[in-house]
């Protein structure tokens, strides 16, 4: 029976490369001359440091662009509130990996509401979709990629025929 998995993950090595590129761009940009601004990747959290909060917003745009250029969906970014402490401004951006239980249930509900003849089941941090026809599975992928789909960074892997 054909099946595939719906996952939400990113390549950590590509994320590291994107952070390194963002650091290099910030160091060479004219509007950041003389500013102590940097990105730092710790596990799945990117820490941004700058002198003022509007620079953090510019740094977020740079980071988002570098992640997209490296093939990482920007929807995996979970931006925390900036912390302003007199001389420095800090902000953490969590890179979300894996589907949470609530997100998985919402995906399954959307698939069931579409009346497609497929079965779904939650397997840890992914959702497995099985069906009798390959076309039904492709319709599920099209449904989730469309405008009505969830606002999550989803990938479809482990496709078996």
mmCIF file of N, CA and C in Angstrom, residues 74-126:
data_model
loop_
_atom_site.group_PDB
_atom_site.id
_atom_site.type_symbol
_atom_site.label_atom_id
_atom_site.label_comp_id
_atom_site.label_asym_id
_atom_site.label_seq_id
_atom_site.Cartn_x
_atom_site.Cartn_y
_atom_site.Cartn_z
ATOM 1 N N UNK A 74 11.347 29.252 6.130
ATOM 2 C CA UNK A 74 11.374 30.299 7.159
ATOM 3 C C UNK A 74 10.272 30.118 8.193
ATOM 4 N N UNK A 75 9.265 29.290 7.892
ATOM 5 C CA UNK A 75 8.191 29.068 8.855
ATOM 6 C C UNK A 75 8.649 28.241 10.050
ATOM 7 N N UNK A 76 9.850 27.680 10.006
ATOM 8 C CA UNK A 76 10.351 26.939 11.159
ATOM 9 C C UNK A 76 10.915 27.878 12.225
ATOM 10 N N UNK A 77 11.005 29.172 11.897
ATOM 11 C CA UNK A 77 11.536 30.142 12.855
ATOM 12 C C UNK A 77 10.456 30.544 13.858
ATOM 13 N N UNK A 78 10.767 30.424 15.145
ATOM 14 C CA UNK A 78 9.878 30.856 16.219
ATOM 15 C C UNK A 78 10.584 31.988 16.947
ATOM 16 N N UNK A 79 10.201 33.220 16.605
ATOM 17 C CA UNK A 79 10.889 34.395 17.139
ATOM 18 C C UNK A 79 10.387 34.693 18.549
ATOM 19 N N UNK A 80 11.328 34.782 19.475
ATOM 20 C CA UNK A 80 11.005 35.140 20.849
ATOM 21 C C UNK A 80 11.000 36.659 20.972
ATOM 22 N N UNK A 81 10.486 37.168 22.088
ATOM 23 C CA UNK A 81 10.471 38.613 22.306
ATOM 24 C C UNK A 81 11.894 39.113 22.561
ATOM 25 N N UNK A 82 12.228 40.299 22.025
ATOM 26 C CA UNK A 82 13.569 40.840 22.279
ATOM 27 C C UNK A 82 13.727 41.266 23.738
ATOM 28 N N UNK A 83 14.938 41.118 24.235
ATOM 29 C CA UNK A 83 15.268 41.525 25.601
ATOM 30 C C UNK A 83 16.183 42.735 25.502
ATOM 31 N N UNK A 84 15.720 43.863 26.004
ATOM 32 C CA UNK A 84 16.501 45.099 25.948
ATOM 33 C C UNK A 84 17.083 45.369 27.327
ATOM 34 N N UNK A 85 18.416 45.532 27.378
ATOM 35 C CA UNK A 85 19.055 45.782 28.671
ATOM 36 C C UNK A 85 20.038 46.941 28.530
ATOM 37 N N UNK A 86 19.517 48.130 28.505
ATOM 38 C CA UNK A 86 20.340 49.326 28.462
ATOM 39 C C UNK A 86 21.260 49.422 27.271
ATOM 40 N N UNK A 87 22.385 48.735 27.318
ATOM 41 C CA UNK A 87 23.411 48.867 26.293
ATOM 42 C C UNK A 87 23.228 47.857 25.160
ATOM 43 N N UNK A 88 22.641 46.716 25.444
ATOM 44 C CA UNK A 88 22.530 45.632 24.459
ATOM 45 C C UNK A 88 21.073 45.237 24.250
ATOM 46 N N UNK A 89 20.832 44.681 23.086
ATOM 47 C CA UNK A 89 19.538 44.085 22.774
ATOM 48 C C UNK A 89 19.791 42.655 22.337
ATOM 49 N N UNK A 90 19.013 41.717 22.876
ATOM 50 C CA UNK A 90 19.169 40.299 22.545
ATOM 51 C C UNK A 90 17.819 39.742 22.123
ATOM 52 N N UNK A 91 17.887 38.768 21.237
ATOM 53 C CA UNK A 91 16.680 38.070 20.836
ATOM 54 C C UNK A 91 17.048 36.647 20.451
ATOM 55 N N UNK A 92 16.205 35.705 20.851
ATOM 56 C CA UNK A 92 16.419 34.315 20.489
ATOM 57 C C UNK A 92 15.404 33.921 19.428
ATOM 58 N N UNK A 93 15.849 33.097 18.494
ATOM 59 C CA UNK A 93 14.976 32.537 17.463
ATOM 60 C C UNK A 93 15.127 31.023 17.545
ATOM 61 N N UNK A 94 14.031 30.352 17.897
ATOM 62 C CA UNK A 94 14.060 28.897 17.967
ATOM 63 C C UNK A 94 13.724 28.340 16.596
ATOM 64 N N UNK A 95 14.493 27.375 16.163
ATOM 65 C CA UNK A 95 14.226 26.685 14.911
ATOM 66 C C UNK A 95 13.452 25.414 15.259
ATOM 67 N N UNK A 96 12.170 25.404 14.916
ATOM 68 C CA UNK A 96 11.289 24.305 15.308
ATOM 69 C C UNK A 96 11.547 23.078 14.434
ATOM 70 N N UNK A 97 11.639 21.955 15.097
ATOM 71 C CA UNK A 97 11.844 20.697 14.401
ATOM 72 C C UNK A 97 10.880 19.673 14.984
ATOM 73 N N UNK A 98 10.203 18.926 14.128
ATOM 74 C CA UNK A 98 9.235 17.934 14.578
ATOM 75 C C UNK A 98 7.852 18.548 14.710
ATOM 76 N N UNK A 99 6.856 17.710 14.532
ATOM 77 C CA UNK A 99 5.472 18.162 14.657
ATOM 78 C C UNK A 99 5.002 17.958 16.096
ATOM 79 N N UNK A 100 4.379 18.968 16.651
ATOM 80 C CA UNK A 100 3.801 18.822 17.974
ATOM 81 C C UNK A 100 2.481 18.080 17.851
ATOM 82 N N UNK A 101 1.999 17.551 18.964
ATOM 83 C CA UNK A 101 0.780 16.752 18.961
ATOM 84 C C UNK A 101 -0.406 17.535 18.409
ATOM 85 N N UNK A 102 -0.551 18.786 18.816
ATOM 86 C CA UNK A 102 -1.679 19.604 18.360
ATOM 87 C C UNK A 102 -1.610 19.853 16.852
ATOM 88 N N UNK A 103 -0.403 20.107 16.346
ATOM 89 C CA UNK A 103 -0.240 20.315 14.906
ATOM 90 C C UNK A 103 -0.569 19.044 14.135
ATOM 91 N N UNK A 104 -0.127 17.905 14.645
ATOM 92 C CA UNK A 104 -0.411 16.631 13.990
ATOM 93 C C UNK A 104 -1.909 16.379 13.924
ATOM 94 N N UNK A 105 -2.603 16.653 15.023
ATOM 95 C CA UNK A 105 -4.053 16.449 15.048
ATOM 96 C C UNK A 105 -4.758 17.387 14.076
ATOM 97 N N UNK A 106 -4.275 18.627 13.961
ATOM 98 C CA UNK A 106 -4.875 19.575 13.018
ATOM 99 C C UNK A 106 -4.673 19.105 11.577
ATOM 100 N N UNK A 107 -3.498 18.565 11.269
ATOM 101 C CA UNK A 107 -3.228 18.047 9.932
ATOM 102 C C UNK A 107 -4.144 16.872 9.624
ATOM 103 N N UNK A 108 -4.282 15.959 10.580
ATOM 104 C CA UNK A 108 -5.151 14.793 10.381
ATOM 105 C C UNK A 108 -6.600 15.227 10.195
ATOM 106 N N UNK A 109 -7.046 16.201 10.989
ATOM 107 C CA UNK A 109 -8.427 16.684 10.855
ATOM 108 C C UNK A 109 -8.653 17.290 9.481
ATOM 109 N N UNK A 110 -7.698 18.053 8.986
ATOM 110 C CA UNK A 110 -7.837 18.663 7.669
ATOM 111 C C UNK A 110 -7.895 17.594 6.573
ATOM 112 N N UNK A 111 -7.091 16.553 6.705
ATOM 113 C CA UNK A 111 -7.102 15.474 5.710
ATOM 114 C C UNK A 111 -8.435 14.733 5.746
ATOM 115 N N UNK A 112 -8.943 14.458 6.956
ATOM 116 C CA UNK A 112 -10.215 13.744 7.079
ATOM 117 C C UNK A 112 -11.378 14.592 6.557
ATOM 118 N N UNK A 113 -11.317 15.909 6.782
ATOM 119 C CA UNK A 113 -12.375 16.799 6.301
ATOM 120 C C UNK A 113 -12.403 16.882 4.774
ATOM 121 N N UNK A 114 -11.292 16.572 4.123
ATOM 122 C CA UNK A 114 -11.233 16.649 2.661
ATOM 123 C C UNK A 114 -11.887 15.438 2.000
ATOM 124 N N UNK A 115 -12.263 14.421 2.786
ATOM 125 C CA UNK A 115 -12.954 13.221 2.300
ATOM 126 C C UNK A 115 -12.112 12.392 1.326
ATOM 127 N N UNK A 116 -10.789 12.528 1.386
ATOM 128 C CA UNK A 116 -9.920 11.689 0.562
ATOM 129 C C UNK A 116 -9.842 10.292 1.188
ATOM 130 N N UNK A 117 -9.691 9.284 0.351
ATOM 131 C CA UNK A 117 -9.690 7.905 0.832
ATOM 132 C C UNK A 117 -8.286 7.492 1.247
ATOM 133 N N UNK A 118 -7.839 8.060 2.356
ATOM 134 C CA UNK A 118 -6.524 7.729 2.912
ATOM 135 C C UNK A 118 -6.666 7.527 4.415
ATOM 136 N N UNK A 119 -5.698 6.822 4.994
ATOM 137 C CA UNK A 119 -5.656 6.640 6.435
ATOM 138 C C UNK A 119 -4.462 7.415 6.975
ATOM 139 N N UNK A 120 -4.626 7.976 8.164
ATOM 140 C CA UNK A 120 -3.542 8.739 8.784
ATOM 141 C C UNK A 120 -3.306 8.215 10.194
ATOM 142 N N UNK A 121 -2.064 8.309 10.625
ATOM 143 C CA UNK A 121 -1.745 7.965 12.003
ATOM 144 C C UNK A 121 -0.525 8.758 12.453
ATOM 145 N N UNK A 122 -0.562 9.129 13.723
ATOM 146 C CA UNK A 122 0.546 9.878 14.311
ATOM 147 C C UNK A 122 1.598 8.871 14.767
ATOM 148 N N UNK A 123 2.838 9.107 14.349
ATOM 149 C CA UNK A 123 3.951 8.252 14.764
ATOM 150 C C UNK A 123 5.049 9.143 15.322
ATOM 151 N N UNK A 124 4.976 9.405 16.605
ATOM 152 C CA UNK A 124 5.966 10.272 17.242
ATOM 153 C C UNK A 124 5.802 11.706 16.789
ATOM 154 N N UNK A 125 6.825 12.246 16.115
ATOM 155 C CA UNK A 125 6.760 13.629 15.653
ATOM 156 C C UNK A 125 6.504 13.722 14.156
ATOM 157 N N UNK A 126 5.877 12.672 13.593
ATOM 158 C CA UNK A 126 5.500 12.710 12.176
ATOM 159 C C UNK A 126 4.135 12.074 11.998
#
